[in-house]
Amino acid sequence: MAKIKEKTLKKLKRKSFWPSIVLFLSFVVVSVFIVTVGINLFAAYIIGAKLTGLYNQAMDTGIMIERFVQRGDNITNAVNYVNRYSRVPTDVYVTDAEGNRIVSTGGSMPLLDEKVNWTVGVDNYIAYMDSEWDYGTEALGDIESMFDFHIPELVDRVFDGPPRGNKGRKNVHDQWMGASIMEQPCWMYVPMHLNGKRLYVKCNLQIQRQDFFYILALGSAALVLLLIPLVFLFINTILNIRMQRRVTKVLYMDPETGGNNWLYFQRYAAKMLGSGWNSRKTYAIVDLHMERYTNYLSCYGSKQGEELLECMDGFLRARMRRKEVFGHYGKADFGLILQCEGGNEEECKTDCYRRLRSLLAELAGLQPERKLHFHAGVCMILPVNATDGNWYQKRKNIDIDQLFSFANTAQDAGHNEAEQIFFFSDRLLEEQSWEQWVENNMQNALAAGEFQVYLQPKYSPTDKRLVGAEALVRWNCPEKGIIPPGRFIPLFEENGFIMKLDDYMLSQIAKLQAEWKVQGKKSVPISVNISRAHFTQEGLAEHISQLVDSYGPKHGLIELEVTESAFFDDKNVLIDTVKQLRAYGFPISMDDFGAGYSSLNSLKDIPLDVLKLDGEFFRGEDEMGRGSIIVRETITLARELNMRVVAEGIEQREQVDFLASLGCDMIQGYYFAKPMPVAEFEARMAADA
Ligand code: C2E
Ligand code: CA
Ligand code: CA
């Protein structure tokens, strides 16, 4: 599930709106570039054409002066003639080869130090700035005149102006368009043969209103052309962003709570914890679990269940602080990241504990008509130790799933406890890795025969003879040595592997009994533990009978021990199965009687053969006081119900004597013997015969 979402997210990222934005922005940049370059080129073209015209005029003046000079006139006279007879009088400036003035007309002169090179196409024009030209103020004035439209006047003339006819109207228009809006006087160098003299002709570069309008029209047309795709691109980008937002919202929405889902939690929790700013803060990752949610669903239906989750989501949303995240996990769990205040780990834990306690109390009263039960597992996330003054050091390798699994382990570990809040610890981690190891190795261990049968003898307290035994399993692991059953039986009961193990033990004992019979050895009844998990299995009695029969020993030699706790499950099924097993001839004993809750009632309902008194009766300070009264009364009770009694965990001689005096049938305990391998037991049995 998470993988599919991860993939979808990656695809989404790939299709994200960034390419559209980048495309849009690049298009804007390219458009601006094209328009600017286009306008510049066009402006350069217009100016180039004007320069060529001006240069040609200057050349005409130059040619005339050259002719006069070639005719024999001196340069001053030549200049004066040309100026006098020229259609348009032109200012001229002549110097010798060193740049010293020889003759000049007009008020101004070229600034020979301020040379400008203009290249238009293949032609190169050399020009000089004018000595009297003040570019700044003139240009400003011209720019003002550029916008000097006199629109009302024009409109009057065009629509209802004086009756001048079409020609008159055209003239007004041409005059207006032809008006100069920018002027740049300059001096052009004209290369003529003037006996080593240099000739400069003053030109006036004019930008007319029409030039400006041509450029404006071209720029506008280009802009409009580029604007159309630009608008499309813009709309597309906006739509893309909106679409993306909607998809992300759906992706992060939990279908049951309507709030944040687990993917959201994973992403944002990792992002928040991983940021450098938050690395010096202490956080707690919490698995908030509602108990018996499935019961709630069966009682009130799935719709109400969803409403409850929705309500929890709303409640949590209101209680979370800034920079805290939560999300729905699985059925009735929420993951939370809480920020904890405090100077050290203990203070932070206390802060977290207090906050969770009030959260859980409020949650319990979420529905006024019924009380809800919650508990929470917590894993602390401590601040990063900044080294080398690197305060911005980030939390590395944050695995939210792993951290949450720690919180979940803590929550799980305290499942049956009265306390509501549990903190994850190294001990829990060890337990967790041990559980993992057991799960990974149990199948192979069974196949490899690593589970071994140990037998603990049962003795008669009166004549001290060996009268029976209990089969107890040991895991003889080549890697870890002998592992006692307490380390793995509870796990097997949880994961169901106990069924296989009990079958294995039963078959080993059936085989052993059959071998003893074949070998003509003395044999005693051996009891085998049958876990309560078996009683959910249909046809259990038949199954056990078939298993034993495949080796062929007498059923009476195999006693089945059922723990007292099994009697609290489905009593009717248990009674039926016990009856069937007894009908097959297997003696049944109630194990651990007196440990946990006393079940005198079950003695009434269930027909049993043996009662095993729990070792706890004989331990503690008052073992021979009040405990002895209970033992005595229980033995009397059992005898009256036609049951034999086995006392377990007997370690002292006085206990043996006491039990003998009460008429206890058998004693199993370290006083006589510890559980031992089969060969050792066989030797002991042979010695006892
Ligand atoms: P249990 O059935 O009550 O077995 C008796 C336990 O008490 C055994 O522990 C035994 O070694 C111990 N014991 C016997 N006499 C004394 C004594 O004088 N002092 C003390 N302190 N202890 C004594 P063990 O072998 O460690 O087994 C623990 C439990 O594991 C068993 O309790 C039983 O519930 C379970 N178990 C062992 N083997 C199997 C099996 O093959 N199948 C199932 N389902 N459970 C098993
Ligand atoms: Ca037992
Ligand atoms: Ca027992």
CSV table of C-alpha atoms and ligand atoms in Angstrom, one decimal, residues 470 561 591-592 612 614 648, ligand 3:
chain,number,residue,atom,x,y,z
A,470,GLU,CA,5.8,-34.3,32.8
A,561,GLU,CA,-2.4,-30.9,30.9
A,591,ASP,CA,-2.5,-27.4,35.3
A,592,ASP,CA,-1.4,-24.5,37.5
A,612,LYS,CA,-2.1,-29.9,39.7
A,614,ASP,CA,0.5,-24.6,41.5
A,648,GLU,CA,4.1,-28.9,41.7
B,3,CA,CA,2.2,-26.1,36.1
